[in-house]
PDB file of C-alpha atoms in Angstrom:
ATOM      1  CA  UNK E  23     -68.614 -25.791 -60.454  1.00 91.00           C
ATOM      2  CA  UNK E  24     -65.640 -25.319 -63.182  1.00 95.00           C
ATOM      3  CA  UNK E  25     -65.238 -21.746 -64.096  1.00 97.00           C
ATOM      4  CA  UNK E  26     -62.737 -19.921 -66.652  1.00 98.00           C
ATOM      5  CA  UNK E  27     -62.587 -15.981 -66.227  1.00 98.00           C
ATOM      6  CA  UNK E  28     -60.576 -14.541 -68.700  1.00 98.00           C
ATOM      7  CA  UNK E  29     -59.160 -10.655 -68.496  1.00 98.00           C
ATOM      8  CA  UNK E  30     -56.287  -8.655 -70.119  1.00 98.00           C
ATOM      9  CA  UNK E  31     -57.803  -7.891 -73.017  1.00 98.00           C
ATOM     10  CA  UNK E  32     -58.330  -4.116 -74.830  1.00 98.00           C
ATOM     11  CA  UNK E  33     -57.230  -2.427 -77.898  1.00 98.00           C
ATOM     12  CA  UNK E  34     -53.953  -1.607 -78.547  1.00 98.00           C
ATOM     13  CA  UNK E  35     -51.974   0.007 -81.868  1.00 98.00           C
ATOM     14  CA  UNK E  36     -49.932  -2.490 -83.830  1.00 98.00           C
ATOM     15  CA  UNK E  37     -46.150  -3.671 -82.422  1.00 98.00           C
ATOM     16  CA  UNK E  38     -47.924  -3.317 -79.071  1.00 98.00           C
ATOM     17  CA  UNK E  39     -48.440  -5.635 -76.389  1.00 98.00           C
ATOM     18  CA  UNK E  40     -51.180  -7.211 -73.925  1.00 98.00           C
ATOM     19  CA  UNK E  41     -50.774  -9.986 -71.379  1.00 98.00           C
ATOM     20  CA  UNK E  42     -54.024 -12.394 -71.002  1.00 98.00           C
ATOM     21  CA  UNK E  43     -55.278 -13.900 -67.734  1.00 98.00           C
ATOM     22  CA  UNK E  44     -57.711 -16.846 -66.987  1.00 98.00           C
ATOM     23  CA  UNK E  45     -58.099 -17.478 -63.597  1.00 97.00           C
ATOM     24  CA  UNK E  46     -59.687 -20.905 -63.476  1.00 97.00           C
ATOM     25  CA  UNK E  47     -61.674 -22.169 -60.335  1.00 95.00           C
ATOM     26  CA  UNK E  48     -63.655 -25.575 -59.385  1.00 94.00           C
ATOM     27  CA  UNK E  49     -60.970 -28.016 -60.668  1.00 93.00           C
ATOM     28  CA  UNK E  50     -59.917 -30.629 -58.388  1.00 90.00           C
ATOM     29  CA  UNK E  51     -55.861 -30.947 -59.008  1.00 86.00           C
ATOM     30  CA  UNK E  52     -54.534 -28.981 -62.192  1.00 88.00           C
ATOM     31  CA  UNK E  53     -56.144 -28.928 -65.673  1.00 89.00           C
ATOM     32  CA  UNK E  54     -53.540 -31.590 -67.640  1.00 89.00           C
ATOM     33  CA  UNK E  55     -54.296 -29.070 -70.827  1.00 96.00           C
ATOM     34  CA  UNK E  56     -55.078 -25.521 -70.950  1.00 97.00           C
ATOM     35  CA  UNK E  57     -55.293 -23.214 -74.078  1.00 98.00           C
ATOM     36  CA  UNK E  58     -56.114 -19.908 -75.672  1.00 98.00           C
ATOM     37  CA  UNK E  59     -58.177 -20.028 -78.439  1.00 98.00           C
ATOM     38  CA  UNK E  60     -59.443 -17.051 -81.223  1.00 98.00           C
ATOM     39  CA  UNK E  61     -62.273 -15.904 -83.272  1.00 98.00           C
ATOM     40  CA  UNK E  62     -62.122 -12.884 -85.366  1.00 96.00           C
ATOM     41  CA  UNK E  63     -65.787 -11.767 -86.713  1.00 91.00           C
ATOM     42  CA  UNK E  64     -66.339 -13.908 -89.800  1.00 94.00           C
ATOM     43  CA  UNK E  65     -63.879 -16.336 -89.150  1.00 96.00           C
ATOM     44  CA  UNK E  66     -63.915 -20.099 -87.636  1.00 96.00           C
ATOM     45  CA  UNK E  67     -62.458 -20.378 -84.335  1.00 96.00           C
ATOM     46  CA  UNK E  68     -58.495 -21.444 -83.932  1.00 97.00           C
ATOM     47  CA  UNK E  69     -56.185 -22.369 -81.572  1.00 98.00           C
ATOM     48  CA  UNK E  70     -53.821 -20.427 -81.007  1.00 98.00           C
ATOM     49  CA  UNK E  71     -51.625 -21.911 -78.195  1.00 98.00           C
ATOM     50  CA  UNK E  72     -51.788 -24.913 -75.469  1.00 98.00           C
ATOM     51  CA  UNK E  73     -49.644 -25.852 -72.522  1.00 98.00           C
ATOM     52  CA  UNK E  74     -49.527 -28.825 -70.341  1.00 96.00           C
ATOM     53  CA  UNK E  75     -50.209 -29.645 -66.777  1.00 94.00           C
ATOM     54  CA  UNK E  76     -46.611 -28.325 -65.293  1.00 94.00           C
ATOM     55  CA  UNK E  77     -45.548 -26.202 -68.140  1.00 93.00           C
ATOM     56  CA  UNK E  78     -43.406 -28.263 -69.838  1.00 95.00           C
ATOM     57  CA  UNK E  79     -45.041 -28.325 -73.251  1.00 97.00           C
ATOM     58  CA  UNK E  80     -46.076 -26.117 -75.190  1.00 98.00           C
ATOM     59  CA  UNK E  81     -47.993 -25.596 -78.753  1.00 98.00           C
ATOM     60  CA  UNK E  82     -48.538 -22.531 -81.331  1.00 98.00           C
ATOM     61  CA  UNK E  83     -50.249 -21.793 -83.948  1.00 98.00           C
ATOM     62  CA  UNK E  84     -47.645 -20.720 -87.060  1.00 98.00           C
ATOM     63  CA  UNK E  85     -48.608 -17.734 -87.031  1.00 97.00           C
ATOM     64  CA  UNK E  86     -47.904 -16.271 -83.459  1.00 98.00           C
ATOM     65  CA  UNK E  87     -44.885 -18.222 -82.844  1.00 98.00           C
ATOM     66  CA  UNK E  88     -42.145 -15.982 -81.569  1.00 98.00           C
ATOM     67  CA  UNK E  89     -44.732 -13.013 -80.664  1.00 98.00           C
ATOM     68  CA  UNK E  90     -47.035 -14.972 -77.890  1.00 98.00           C
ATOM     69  CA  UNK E  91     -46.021 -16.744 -74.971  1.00 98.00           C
ATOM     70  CA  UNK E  92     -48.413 -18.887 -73.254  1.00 98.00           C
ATOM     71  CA  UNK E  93     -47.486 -20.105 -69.302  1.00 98.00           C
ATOM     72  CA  UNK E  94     -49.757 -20.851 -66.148  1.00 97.00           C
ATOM     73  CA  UNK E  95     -49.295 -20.311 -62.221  1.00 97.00           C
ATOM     74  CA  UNK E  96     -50.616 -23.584 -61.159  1.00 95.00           C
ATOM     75  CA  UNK E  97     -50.785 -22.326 -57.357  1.00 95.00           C
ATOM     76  CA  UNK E  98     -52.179 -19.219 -58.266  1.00 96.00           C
ATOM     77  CA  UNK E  99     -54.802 -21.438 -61.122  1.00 96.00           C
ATOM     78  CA  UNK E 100     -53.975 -18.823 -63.565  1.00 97.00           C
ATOM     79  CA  UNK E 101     -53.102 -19.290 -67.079  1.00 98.00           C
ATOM     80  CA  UNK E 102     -51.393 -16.700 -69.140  1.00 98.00           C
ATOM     81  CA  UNK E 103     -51.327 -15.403 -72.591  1.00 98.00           C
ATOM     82  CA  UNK E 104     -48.125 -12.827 -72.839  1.00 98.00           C
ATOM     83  CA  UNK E 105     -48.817 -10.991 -76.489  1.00 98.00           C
ATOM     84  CA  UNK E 106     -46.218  -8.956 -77.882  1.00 98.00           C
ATOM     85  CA  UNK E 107     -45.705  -7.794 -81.977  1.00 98.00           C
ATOM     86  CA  UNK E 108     -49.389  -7.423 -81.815  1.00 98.00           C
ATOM     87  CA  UNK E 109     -50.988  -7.305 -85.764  1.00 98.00           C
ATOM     88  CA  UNK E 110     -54.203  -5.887 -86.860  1.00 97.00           C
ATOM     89  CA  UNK E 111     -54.728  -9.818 -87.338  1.00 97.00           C
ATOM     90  CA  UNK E 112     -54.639 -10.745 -84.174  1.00 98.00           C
ATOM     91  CA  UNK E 113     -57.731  -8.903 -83.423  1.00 98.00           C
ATOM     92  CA  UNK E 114     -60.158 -11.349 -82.572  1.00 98.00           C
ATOM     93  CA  UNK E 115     -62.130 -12.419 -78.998  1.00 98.00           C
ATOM     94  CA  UNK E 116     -59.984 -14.877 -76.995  1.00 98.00           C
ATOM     95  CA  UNK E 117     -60.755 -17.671 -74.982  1.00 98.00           C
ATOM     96  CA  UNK E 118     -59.393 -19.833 -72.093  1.00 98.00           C
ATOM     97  CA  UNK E 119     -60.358 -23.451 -72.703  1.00 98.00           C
ATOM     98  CA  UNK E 120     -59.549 -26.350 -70.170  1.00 96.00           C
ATOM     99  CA  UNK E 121     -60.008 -30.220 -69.358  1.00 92.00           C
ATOM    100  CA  UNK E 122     -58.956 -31.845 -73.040  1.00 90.00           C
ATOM    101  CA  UNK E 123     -62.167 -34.130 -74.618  1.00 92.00           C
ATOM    102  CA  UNK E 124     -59.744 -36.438 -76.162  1.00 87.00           C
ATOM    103  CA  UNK E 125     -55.628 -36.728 -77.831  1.00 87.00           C
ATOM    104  CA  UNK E 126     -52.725 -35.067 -76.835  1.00 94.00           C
ATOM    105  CA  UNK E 127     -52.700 -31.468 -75.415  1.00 96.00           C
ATOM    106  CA  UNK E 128     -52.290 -29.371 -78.576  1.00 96.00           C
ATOM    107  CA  UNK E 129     -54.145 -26.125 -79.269  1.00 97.00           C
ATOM    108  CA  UNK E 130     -55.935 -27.560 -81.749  1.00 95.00           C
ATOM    109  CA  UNK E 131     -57.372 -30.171 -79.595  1.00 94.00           C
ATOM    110  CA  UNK E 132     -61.269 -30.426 -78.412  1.00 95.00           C
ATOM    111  CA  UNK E 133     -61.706 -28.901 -74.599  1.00 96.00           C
ATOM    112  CA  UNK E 134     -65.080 -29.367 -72.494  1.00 96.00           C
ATOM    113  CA  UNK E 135     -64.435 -26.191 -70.383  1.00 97.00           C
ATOM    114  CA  UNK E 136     -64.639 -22.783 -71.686  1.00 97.00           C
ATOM    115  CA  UNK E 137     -64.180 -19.419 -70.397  1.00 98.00           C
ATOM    116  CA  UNK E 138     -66.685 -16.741 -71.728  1.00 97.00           C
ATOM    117  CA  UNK E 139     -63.912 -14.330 -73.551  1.00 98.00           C
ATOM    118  CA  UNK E 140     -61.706 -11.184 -73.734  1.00 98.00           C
ATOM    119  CA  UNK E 141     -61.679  -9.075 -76.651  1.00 98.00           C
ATOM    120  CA  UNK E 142     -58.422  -8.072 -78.138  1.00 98.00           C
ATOM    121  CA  UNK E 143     -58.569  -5.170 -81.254  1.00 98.00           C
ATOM    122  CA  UNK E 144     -55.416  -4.183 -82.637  1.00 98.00           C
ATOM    123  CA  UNK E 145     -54.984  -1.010 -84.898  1.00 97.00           C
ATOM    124  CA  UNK E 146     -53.036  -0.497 -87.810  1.00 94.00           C
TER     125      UNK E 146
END
């Protein structure tokens, strides 16, 4: 049975930093695509970055590009989200998603696997 457990999160004051973990179990070989995805209350739910099966690419939304980091540990099946700048806008609950539906990995892409979240509240 696939499972995505994400951790990390908490609330931290803006210009701060957090470091996401999804430890991902039940998947024979390594997930081609993983990602980290958002919702804020009230909003629809983005991506906000993606990275392929070894690492070598990597997606992100405009707006945390040059503040997050995403990476994975393939032998340890963890994925990462490093967070640093943090904004009151970033607050929102975070996701791990695995095993792309259909396209090219992109964190905007459709995923079947989902991990049940980790909330991240920034204040100003």
């Amino acid at each position: 049975q696939v499972q995505l457990v994400e951790s990390g999160g908490g609330s931290v004051q803006a210009g701060g930093s957090l470091r996401l973990s999804c430890a991902a179990s039940g998947y024979t070989g390594y997930p081609v695509c993983m990602a980290w995805v958002r919702q804020a209350p009230g909003k629809e739910r983005e991506g906000v970055a993606s990275i392929s099966q070894y690492g070598t690419t990597t997606t992100y939304t405009d707006s945390v590009k040059g503040r997050f980091a995403i990476s994975r540990d393939n032998g340890k099946n963890t994925l990462y989200l490093q967070m640093n700048s943090l904004k009151p806008e970033d607050t929102a609950m975070y996701y791990c998603a695995a095993w792309l539906v259909v396209g090219r990995c992109h964190h905007d892409a459709r995923f079947r696997d989902w991990g049940q979240g980790t909330q991240v509240t920034i204040s100003s």
